[in-house]
Short mmCIF file of N, CA and C in Angstrom, two decimals:
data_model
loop_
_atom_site.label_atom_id
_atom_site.label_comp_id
_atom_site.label_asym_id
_atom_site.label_seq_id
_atom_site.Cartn_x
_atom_site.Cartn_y
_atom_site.Cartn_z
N UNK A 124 145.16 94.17 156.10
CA UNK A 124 146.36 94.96 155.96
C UNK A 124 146.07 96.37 156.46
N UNK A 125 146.88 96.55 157.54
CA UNK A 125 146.71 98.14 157.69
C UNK A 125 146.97 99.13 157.32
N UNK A 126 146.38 100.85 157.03
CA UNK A 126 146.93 101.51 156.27
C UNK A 126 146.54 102.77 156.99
N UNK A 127 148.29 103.61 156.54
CA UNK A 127 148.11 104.52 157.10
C UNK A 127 148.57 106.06 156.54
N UNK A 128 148.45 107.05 157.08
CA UNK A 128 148.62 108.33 156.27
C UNK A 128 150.42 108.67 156.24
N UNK A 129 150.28 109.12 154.89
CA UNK A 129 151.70 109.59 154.88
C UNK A 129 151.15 110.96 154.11
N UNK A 130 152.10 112.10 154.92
CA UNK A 130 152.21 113.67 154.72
C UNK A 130 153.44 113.87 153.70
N UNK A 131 153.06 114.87 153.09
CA UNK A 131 154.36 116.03 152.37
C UNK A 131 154.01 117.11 152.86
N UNK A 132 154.83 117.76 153.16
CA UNK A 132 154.69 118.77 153.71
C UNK A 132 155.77 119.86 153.78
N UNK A 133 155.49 121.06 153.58
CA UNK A 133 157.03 122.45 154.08
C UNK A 133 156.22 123.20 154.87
N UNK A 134 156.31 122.65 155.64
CA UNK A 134 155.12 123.68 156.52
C UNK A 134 155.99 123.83 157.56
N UNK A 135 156.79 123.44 158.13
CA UNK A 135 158.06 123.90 159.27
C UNK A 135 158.96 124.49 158.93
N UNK A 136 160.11 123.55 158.46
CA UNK A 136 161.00 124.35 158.45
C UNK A 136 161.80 124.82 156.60
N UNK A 137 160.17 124.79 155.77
CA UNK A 137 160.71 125.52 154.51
C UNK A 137 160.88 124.18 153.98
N UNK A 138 161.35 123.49 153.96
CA UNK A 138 161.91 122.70 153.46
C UNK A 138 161.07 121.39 153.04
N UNK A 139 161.08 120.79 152.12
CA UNK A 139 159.63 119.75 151.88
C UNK A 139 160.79 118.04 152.69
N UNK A 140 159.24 117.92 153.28
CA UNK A 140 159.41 116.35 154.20
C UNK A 140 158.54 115.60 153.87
N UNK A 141 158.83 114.26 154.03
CA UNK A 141 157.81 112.84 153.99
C UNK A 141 157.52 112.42 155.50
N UNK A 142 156.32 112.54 155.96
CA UNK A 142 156.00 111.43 157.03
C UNK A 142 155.07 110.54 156.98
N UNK A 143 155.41 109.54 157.90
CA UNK A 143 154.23 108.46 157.84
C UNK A 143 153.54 108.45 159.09
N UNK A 144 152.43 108.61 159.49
CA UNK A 144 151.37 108.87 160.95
C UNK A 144 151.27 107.33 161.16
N UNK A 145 152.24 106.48 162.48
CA UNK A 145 151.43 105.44 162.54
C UNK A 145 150.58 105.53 163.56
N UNK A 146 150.47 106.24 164.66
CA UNK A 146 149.80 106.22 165.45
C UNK A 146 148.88 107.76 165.95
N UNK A 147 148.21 107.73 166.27
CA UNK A 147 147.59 109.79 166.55
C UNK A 147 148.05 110.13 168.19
N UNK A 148 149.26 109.35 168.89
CA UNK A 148 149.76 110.21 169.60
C UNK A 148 150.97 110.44 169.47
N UNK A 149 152.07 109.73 169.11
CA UNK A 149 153.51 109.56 169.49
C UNK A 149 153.94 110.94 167.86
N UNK A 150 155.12 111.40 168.44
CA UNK A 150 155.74 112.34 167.34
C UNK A 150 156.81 111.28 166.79
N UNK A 151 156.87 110.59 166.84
CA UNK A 151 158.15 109.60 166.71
C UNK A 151 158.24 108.48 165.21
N UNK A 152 157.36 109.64 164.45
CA UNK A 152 156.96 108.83 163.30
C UNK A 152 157.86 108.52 162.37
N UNK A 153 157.98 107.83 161.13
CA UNK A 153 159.37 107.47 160.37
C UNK A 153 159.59 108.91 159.41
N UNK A 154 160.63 109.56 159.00
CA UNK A 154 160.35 110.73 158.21
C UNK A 154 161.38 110.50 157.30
N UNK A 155 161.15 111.48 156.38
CA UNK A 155 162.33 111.57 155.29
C UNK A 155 162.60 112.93 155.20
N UNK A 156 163.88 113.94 154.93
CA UNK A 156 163.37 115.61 154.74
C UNK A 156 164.16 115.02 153.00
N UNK A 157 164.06 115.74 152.03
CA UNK A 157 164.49 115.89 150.94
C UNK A 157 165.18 117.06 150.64
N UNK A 158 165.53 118.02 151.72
CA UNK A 158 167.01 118.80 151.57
C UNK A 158 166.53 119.90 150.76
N UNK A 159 165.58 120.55 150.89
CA UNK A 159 165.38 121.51 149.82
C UNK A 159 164.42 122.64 149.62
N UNK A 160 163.65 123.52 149.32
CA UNK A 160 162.25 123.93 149.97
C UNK A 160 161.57 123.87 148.07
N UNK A 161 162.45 123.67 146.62
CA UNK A 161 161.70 123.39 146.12
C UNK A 161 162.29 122.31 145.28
N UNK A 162 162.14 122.40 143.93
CA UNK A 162 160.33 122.37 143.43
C UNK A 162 160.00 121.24 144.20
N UNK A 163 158.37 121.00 144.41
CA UNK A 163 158.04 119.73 145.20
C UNK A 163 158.83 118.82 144.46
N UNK A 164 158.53 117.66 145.68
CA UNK A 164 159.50 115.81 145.15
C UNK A 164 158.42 115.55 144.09
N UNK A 165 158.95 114.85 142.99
CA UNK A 165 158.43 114.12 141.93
C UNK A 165 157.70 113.19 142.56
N UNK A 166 156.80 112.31 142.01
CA UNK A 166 155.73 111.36 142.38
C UNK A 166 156.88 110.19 142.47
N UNK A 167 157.82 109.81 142.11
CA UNK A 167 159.22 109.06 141.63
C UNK A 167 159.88 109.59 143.17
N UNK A 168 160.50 110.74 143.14
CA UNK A 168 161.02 110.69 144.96
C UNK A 168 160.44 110.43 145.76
N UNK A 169 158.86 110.78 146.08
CA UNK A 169 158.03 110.12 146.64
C UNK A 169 157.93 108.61 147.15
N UNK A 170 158.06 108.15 146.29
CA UNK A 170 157.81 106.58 146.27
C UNK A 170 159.19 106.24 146.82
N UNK A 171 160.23 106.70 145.97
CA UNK A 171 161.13 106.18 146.59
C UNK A 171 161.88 106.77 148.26
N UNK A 172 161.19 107.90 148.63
CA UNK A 172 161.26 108.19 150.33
C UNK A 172 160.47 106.84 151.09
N UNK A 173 159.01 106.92 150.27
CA UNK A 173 158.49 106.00 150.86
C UNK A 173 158.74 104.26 151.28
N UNK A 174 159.44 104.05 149.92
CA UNK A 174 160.54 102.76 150.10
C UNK A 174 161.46 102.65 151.02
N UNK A 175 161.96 103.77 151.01
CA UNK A 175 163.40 103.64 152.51
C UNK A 175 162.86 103.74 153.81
N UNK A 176 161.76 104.54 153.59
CA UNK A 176 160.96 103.77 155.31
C UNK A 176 160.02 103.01 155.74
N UNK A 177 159.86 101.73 154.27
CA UNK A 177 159.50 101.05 154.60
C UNK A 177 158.33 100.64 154.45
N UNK A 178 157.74 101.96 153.65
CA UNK A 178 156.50 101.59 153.19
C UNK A 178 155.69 101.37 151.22
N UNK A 179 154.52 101.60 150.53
CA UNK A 179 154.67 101.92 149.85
C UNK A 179 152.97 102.57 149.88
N UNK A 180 152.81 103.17 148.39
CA UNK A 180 151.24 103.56 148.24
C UNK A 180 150.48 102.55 148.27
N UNK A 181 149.15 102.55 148.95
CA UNK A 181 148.29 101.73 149.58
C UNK A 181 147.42 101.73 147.99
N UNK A 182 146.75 100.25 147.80
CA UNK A 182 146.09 99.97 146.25
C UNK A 182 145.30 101.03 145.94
N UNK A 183 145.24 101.29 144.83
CA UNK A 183 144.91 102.80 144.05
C UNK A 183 145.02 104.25 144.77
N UNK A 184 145.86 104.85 145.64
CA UNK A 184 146.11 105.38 146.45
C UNK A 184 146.48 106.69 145.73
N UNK A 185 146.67 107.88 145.74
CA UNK A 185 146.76 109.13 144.96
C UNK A 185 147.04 110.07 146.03
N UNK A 186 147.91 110.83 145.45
CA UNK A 186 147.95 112.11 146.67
C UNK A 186 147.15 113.42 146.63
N UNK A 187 146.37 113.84 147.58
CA UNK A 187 145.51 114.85 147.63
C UNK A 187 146.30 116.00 148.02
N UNK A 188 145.89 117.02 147.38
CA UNK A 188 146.95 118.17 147.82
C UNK A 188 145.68 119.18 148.62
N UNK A 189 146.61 119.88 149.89
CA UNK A 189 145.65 120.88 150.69
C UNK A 189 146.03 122.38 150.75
N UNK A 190 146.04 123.34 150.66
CA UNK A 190 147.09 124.83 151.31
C UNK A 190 146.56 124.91 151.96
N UNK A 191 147.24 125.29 152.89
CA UNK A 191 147.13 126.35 154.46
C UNK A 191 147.82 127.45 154.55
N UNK A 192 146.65 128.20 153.96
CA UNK A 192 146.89 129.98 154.18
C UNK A 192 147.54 130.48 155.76
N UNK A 193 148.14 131.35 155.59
CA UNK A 193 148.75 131.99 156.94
C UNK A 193 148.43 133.40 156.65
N UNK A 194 147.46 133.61 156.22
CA UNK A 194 146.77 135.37 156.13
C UNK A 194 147.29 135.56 154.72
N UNK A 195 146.28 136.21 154.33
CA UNK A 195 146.78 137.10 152.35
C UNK A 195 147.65 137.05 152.21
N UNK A 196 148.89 137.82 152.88
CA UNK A 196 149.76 138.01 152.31
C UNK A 196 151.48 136.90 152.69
N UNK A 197 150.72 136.23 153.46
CA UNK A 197 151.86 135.35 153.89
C UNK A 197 152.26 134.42 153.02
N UNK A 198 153.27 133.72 153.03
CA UNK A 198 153.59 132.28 152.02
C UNK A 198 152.52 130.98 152.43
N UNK A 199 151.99 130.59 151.65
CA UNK A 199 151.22 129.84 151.62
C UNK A 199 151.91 128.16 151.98
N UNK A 200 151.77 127.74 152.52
CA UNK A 200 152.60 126.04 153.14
C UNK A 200 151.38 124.96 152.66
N UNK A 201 151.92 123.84 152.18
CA UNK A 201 151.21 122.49 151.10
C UNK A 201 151.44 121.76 152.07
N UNK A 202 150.30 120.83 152.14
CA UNK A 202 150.38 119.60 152.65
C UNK A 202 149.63 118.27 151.02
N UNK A 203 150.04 117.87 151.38
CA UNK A 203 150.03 116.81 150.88
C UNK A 203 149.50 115.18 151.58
N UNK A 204 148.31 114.64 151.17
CA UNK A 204 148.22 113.24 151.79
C UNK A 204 148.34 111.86 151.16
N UNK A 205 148.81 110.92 151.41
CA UNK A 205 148.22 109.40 150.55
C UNK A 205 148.21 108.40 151.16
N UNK A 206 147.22 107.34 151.13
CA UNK A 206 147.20 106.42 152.11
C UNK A 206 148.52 105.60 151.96
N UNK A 207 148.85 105.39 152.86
CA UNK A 207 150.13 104.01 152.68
C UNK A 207 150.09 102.70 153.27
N UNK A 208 150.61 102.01 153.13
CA UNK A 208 150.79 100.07 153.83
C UNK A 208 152.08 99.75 153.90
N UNK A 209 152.45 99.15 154.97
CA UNK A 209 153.71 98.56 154.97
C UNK A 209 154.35 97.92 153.81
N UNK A 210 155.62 97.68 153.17
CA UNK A 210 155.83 97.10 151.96
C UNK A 210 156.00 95.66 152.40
N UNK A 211 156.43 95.07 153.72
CA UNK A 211 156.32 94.07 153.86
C UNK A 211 155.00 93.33 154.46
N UNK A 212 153.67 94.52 154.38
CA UNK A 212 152.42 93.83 154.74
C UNK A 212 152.34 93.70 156.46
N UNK A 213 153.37 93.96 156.85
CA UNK A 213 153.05 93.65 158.12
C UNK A 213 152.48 95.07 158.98
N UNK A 214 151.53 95.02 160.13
CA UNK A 214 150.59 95.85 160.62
C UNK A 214 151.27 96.99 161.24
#
């Protein structure tokens, strides 16, 4: 079963998004935006972004959280990672 990375992220445009990386060239990946810049999505919206495109959290799978500073005094932007798998298993 293959598995692959899915992002959270407000690192563009303010606003927190779901993506799923299936491949490391194409931009054309499945996304979700959740309309909002806070508070982050619940572990519950999460899952369920991740359901509508199709995927779900990969077995014992957890999300790692990262910041990426933009200098002292700038707003600080979250990423977020967790492995994922197709929900229908397929590659």
């Amino acid at each position: 079963m293959k598995v692959y990375g899915a992002r959270l992220s407000n690192s563009f445009s303010g606003e927190w998004e779901l993506y799923v990386v299936t491949d490391g060239m194409s931009r054309d990946w499945p996304e979700h935006s959740f309309g909002r810049t806070g508070p982050v999505p619940t572990l519950q919206e999460r899952a369920d972004a991740l359901a509508q495109l199709g995927y779900v959290l990969a077995d014992s799978a957890g999300w790692q959280w990262q910041e990426c500073p933009n200098g002292a005094m700038r707003r600080v932007h979250l990423l977020a990672s967790a492995s994922v798998r197709r929900k229908d298993g397929a590659a």
